mmCIF file of C-alpha atoms in Angstrom:
data_model
loop_
_atom_site.group_PDB
_atom_site.id
_atom_site.type_symbol
_atom_site.label_atom_id
_atom_site.label_comp_id
_atom_site.label_asym_id
_atom_site.label_seq_id
_atom_site.Cartn_x
_atom_site.Cartn_y
_atom_site.Cartn_z
ATOM 1 C CA MET A 610 3.570 -28.474 94.790
ATOM 2 C CA GLU A 611 1.613 -27.618 97.896
ATOM 3 C CA ASP A 612 0.961 -31.342 98.233
ATOM 4 C CA MET A 613 4.702 -31.992 98.601
ATOM 5 C CA ILE A 614 5.043 -29.346 101.323
ATOM 6 C CA LYS A 615 2.072 -30.875 103.167
ATOM 7 C CA LYS A 616 3.675 -34.316 102.972
ATOM 8 C CA VAL A 617 6.953 -33.000 104.392
ATOM 9 C CA SER A 618 5.057 -31.309 107.231
ATOM 10 C CA TYR A 619 3.218 -34.568 107.881
ATOM 11 C CA LEU A 620 6.523 -36.492 108.031
ATOM 12 C CA LYS A 621 7.975 -33.973 110.474
ATOM 13 C CA GLY A 622 4.880 -34.237 112.670
ATOM 14 C CA TYR A 623 4.951 -38.015 112.445
ATOM 15 C CA ALA A 624 8.616 -38.040 113.501
ATOM 16 C CA ASP A 625 7.779 -35.781 116.449
ATOM 17 C CA GLY A 626 5.015 -38.179 117.483
ATOM 18 C CA LEU A 627 7.422 -41.113 117.488
ATOM 19 C CA ASP A 628 9.480 -39.516 120.236
ATOM 20 C CA ILE A 629 12.678 -39.925 118.265
ATOM 21 C CA ASN A 630 15.636 -39.289 120.507
ATOM 22 C CA PRO A 631 17.445 -36.273 118.947
ATOM 23 C CA LYS A 632 20.643 -37.325 120.723
ATOM 24 C CA SER A 633 20.881 -40.793 119.189
ATOM 25 C CA ASP A 634 22.660 -41.289 115.870
ATOM 26 C CA GLU A 635 19.458 -42.513 114.201
ATOM 27 C CA GLY A 636 17.452 -39.595 115.617
ATOM 28 C CA LYS A 637 20.009 -37.051 114.396
ATOM 29 C CA LEU A 638 19.953 -38.650 110.943
ATOM 30 C CA ILE A 639 16.146 -38.655 110.683
ATOM 31 C CA ILE A 640 15.866 -35.044 111.851
ATOM 32 C CA LYS A 641 18.554 -33.898 109.404
ATOM 33 C CA LEU A 642 16.917 -35.844 106.552
ATOM 34 C CA LEU A 643 13.560 -34.236 107.291
ATOM 35 C CA ASP A 644 15.199 -30.797 107.351
ATOM 36 C CA VAL A 645 16.867 -31.451 104.001
ATOM 37 C CA ILE A 646 13.605 -32.728 102.498
ATOM 38 C CA GLY A 647 11.846 -29.583 103.728
ATOM 39 C CA GLU A 648 14.510 -27.350 102.164
ATOM 40 C CA MET A 649 14.245 -29.298 98.906
ATOM 41 C CA ALA A 650 10.462 -28.874 98.863
ATOM 42 C CA ASP A 651 10.856 -25.116 99.412
ATOM 43 C CA ALA A 652 13.488 -24.894 96.657
ATOM 44 C CA ILE A 653 11.294 -26.841 94.246
ATOM 45 C CA LYS A 654 8.372 -24.542 95.047
ATOM 46 C CA ASP A 655 10.534 -21.462 94.350
ATOM 47 C CA LEU A 656 11.855 -22.963 91.106
ATOM 48 C CA THR A 657 8.341 -23.863 89.982
ATOM 49 C CA GLU A 658 7.156 -20.298 90.583
ATOM 50 C CA ARG A 659 10.150 -18.890 88.699
ATOM 51 C CA LEU A 660 9.562 -21.321 85.839
ATOM 52 C CA GLU A 661 5.909 -20.267 85.594
ATOM 53 C CA ASP A 662 6.968 -16.598 85.531
ATOM 54 C CA LEU A 663 9.542 -17.356 82.845
ATOM 55 C CA GLU A 664 6.991 -19.261 80.786
ATOM 56 C CA GLU A 665 4.561 -16.354 81.005
ATOM 57 C CA THR A 666 7.255 -13.876 79.974
ATOM 58 C CA THR A 667 8.369 -16.127 77.102
ATOM 59 C CA ASN A 668 4.796 -16.406 75.830
ATOM 60 C CA GLU A 669 4.411 -12.612 75.956
ATOM 61 C CA LEU A 670 7.687 -12.142 74.070
ATOM 62 C CA ASP A 671 6.653 -14.777 71.542
ATOM 63 C CA GLU A 672 3.411 -12.922 70.873
ATOM 64 C CA CYS A 673 5.319 -9.638 70.504
ATOM 65 C CA VAL A 674 7.726 -11.182 67.996
ATOM 66 C CA TYR A 675 4.864 -12.618 65.926
ATOM 67 C CA THR A 676 3.073 -9.270 66.008
ATOM 68 C CA MET A 677 6.229 -7.442 64.916
ATOM 69 C CA ALA A 678 6.845 -9.984 62.141
ATOM 70 C CA ASP A 679 3.276 -9.607 60.919
ATOM 71 C CA ASP A 680 3.638 -5.821 60.927
ATOM 72 C CA LEU A 681 7.026 -5.990 59.223
ATOM 73 C CA TYR A 682 6.085 -8.476 56.517
ATOM 74 C CA ASP A 683 2.459 -7.401 56.122
ATOM 75 C CA ASP A 684 3.048 -5.688 52.805
ATOM 76 C CA ILE A 685 5.297 -8.424 51.406
ATOM 77 C CA SER A 686 3.662 -11.150 49.381
ATOM 78 C CA SER A 687 4.515 -14.527 50.877
ATOM 79 C CA GLU A 688 4.094 -16.192 47.494
ATOM 80 C CA GLU A 689 6.767 -13.905 46.087
ATOM 81 C CA TYR A 690 9.367 -15.579 48.310
ATOM 82 C CA GLY A 691 8.164 -19.164 48.042
ATOM 83 C CA TYR A 692 6.733 -19.088 51.565
ATOM 84 C CA ASP A 693 4.092 -21.689 52.320
ATOM 85 C CA GLU A 694 1.923 -20.468 55.224
ATOM 86 C CA ASP A 695 0.483 -23.962 55.765
ATOM 87 C CA LYS A 696 3.958 -25.375 56.370
ATOM 88 C CA ASP A 697 5.205 -22.245 58.172
ATOM 89 C CA ASP A 698 8.585 -22.743 56.541
ATOM 90 C CA PHE A 699 10.383 -21.675 53.384
ATOM 91 C CA LEU A 700 10.100 -24.159 50.579
ATOM 92 C CA ASP A 701 13.255 -26.136 50.011
ATOM 93 C CA ASP A 702 12.614 -26.615 46.335
ATOM 94 C CA TYR A 703 9.928 -26.525 43.706
ATOM 95 C CA ASP A 704 9.050 -30.200 44.285
ATOM 96 C CA ASP A 705 7.066 -29.145 47.351
ATOM 97 C CA CYS A 706 4.820 -27.108 45.058
ATOM 98 C CA GLY A 707 4.200 -29.994 42.671
ATOM 99 C CA GLY A 708 6.739 -28.860 40.089
ATOM 100 C CA ASP A 709 9.845 -30.519 38.808
ATOM 101 C CA GLY A 710 12.298 -28.386 40.770
ATOM 102 C CA ASP A 711 13.926 -26.909 37.685
ATOM 103 C CA ASP A 712 12.160 -23.552 37.900
ATOM 104 C CA TYR A 713 13.562 -22.589 41.300
ATOM 105 C CA PHE A 714 17.151 -21.756 42.008
ATOM 106 C CA GLU A 715 19.125 -20.255 44.824
ATOM 107 C CA ILE A 716 21.067 -17.012 44.758
ATOM 108 C CA GLN A 717 23.056 -15.280 47.440
ATOM 109 C CA CYS A 718 22.037 -11.794 48.512
ATOM 110 C CA PRO A 719 24.974 -9.445 47.885
ATOM 111 C CA SER A 720 23.983 -7.291 50.877
ATOM 112 C CA CYS A 721 23.565 -9.814 53.698
ATOM 113 C CA GLY A 722 24.940 -13.029 52.189
ATOM 114 C CA GLU A 723 21.767 -15.061 52.885
ATOM 115 C CA ASP A 724 20.570 -17.590 50.305
ATOM 116 C CA VAL A 725 17.347 -16.623 48.522
ATOM 117 C CA MET A 726 15.125 -18.985 46.524
ATOM 118 C CA ILE A 727 13.770 -17.453 43.320
ATOM 119 C CA ASP A 728 12.130 -18.780 40.189
ATOM 120 C CA PHE A 729 12.196 -17.724 36.565
ATOM 121 C CA ASP A 730 8.768 -16.106 36.839
ATOM 122 C CA MET A 731 10.193 -13.686 39.398
ATOM 123 C CA ILE A 732 12.897 -12.714 36.909
ATOM 124 C CA ASP A 733 10.394 -12.218 34.071
ATOM 125 C CA ASP A 734 8.120 -9.992 36.195
ATOM 126 C CA ASP A 735 8.749 -6.288 36.351
ATOM 127 C CA ASN A 736 8.805 -6.543 40.164
ATOM 128 C CA ALA A 737 12.175 -6.277 41.805
ATOM 129 C CA ILE A 738 13.553 -9.229 43.740
ATOM 130 C CA VAL A 739 13.820 -8.282 47.384
ATOM 131 C CA CYS A 740 15.823 -10.224 49.961
ATOM 132 C CA PRO A 741 13.453 -11.524 52.672
ATOM 133 C CA ASN A 742 16.245 -11.178 55.243
ATOM 134 C CA CYS A 743 17.637 -7.654 54.771
ATOM 135 C CA HIS A 744 14.882 -6.330 52.430
ATOM 136 C CA GLU A 745 17.431 -4.951 49.981
ATOM 137 C CA GLU A 746 16.706 -5.143 46.269
ATOM 138 C CA ILE A 747 18.737 -7.797 44.462
ATOM 139 C CA GLU A 748 19.884 -6.940 40.973
ATOM 140 C CA LEU A 749 20.542 -9.856 38.675
ATOM 141 C CA GLU A 750 23.161 -9.725 35.956
ATOM 142 C CA PHE A 751 23.180 -12.299 33.209
ATOM 143 C CA ASP A 752 26.013 -13.150 30.871
ATOM 144 C CA CYS A 753 24.538 -14.633 27.740
ATOM 145 C CA LYS A 754 26.880 -16.432 25.340
ATOM 146 C CA ALA A 755 24.439 -15.840 22.453
ATOM 147 C CA ASP A 756 24.591 -12.074 22.996
ATOM 148 C CA GLU A 757 28.400 -12.168 22.964
ATOM 149 C CA ALA A 758 28.374 -14.209 19.739
ATOM 150 C CA GLU A 759 26.054 -11.696 18.038
ATOM 151 C CA GLN A 760 28.282 -8.788 19.099
ATOM 152 C CA ASN A 761 31.343 -10.506 17.654
ATOM 153 C CA ASP A 762 29.695 -11.082 14.231
#
């Protein structure tokens, strides 16, 4: 950036050394162009400084968000929610884990409406299913046709 400002200063000095007539049309044009180039160099310098400040602030905020997320989800098992730390993304289906995809299914959280991936093992465990978005417990209700048939007999 400083290099650009030096080049503009050099051009202005060079133009002064050429004894350009500031009253001629060409002289007026060259002087105005050099002024505009100087203003552009100053504006670019200011924008670069602001961009560097913004980048620094964004990096600090990013670190804060990661720290807060770690603190918030520290006691939650990532495996419980199908979270793969190597991929840093929620698994789309069981195929990513080497399974056939039939063991995982998606439910909607009744509290926040977000989709939650669960598997049958999570249902069989005594642990409650907790929404990773709102952290509310999700209660599952099953209607079993076999149970209804036994009650009717």
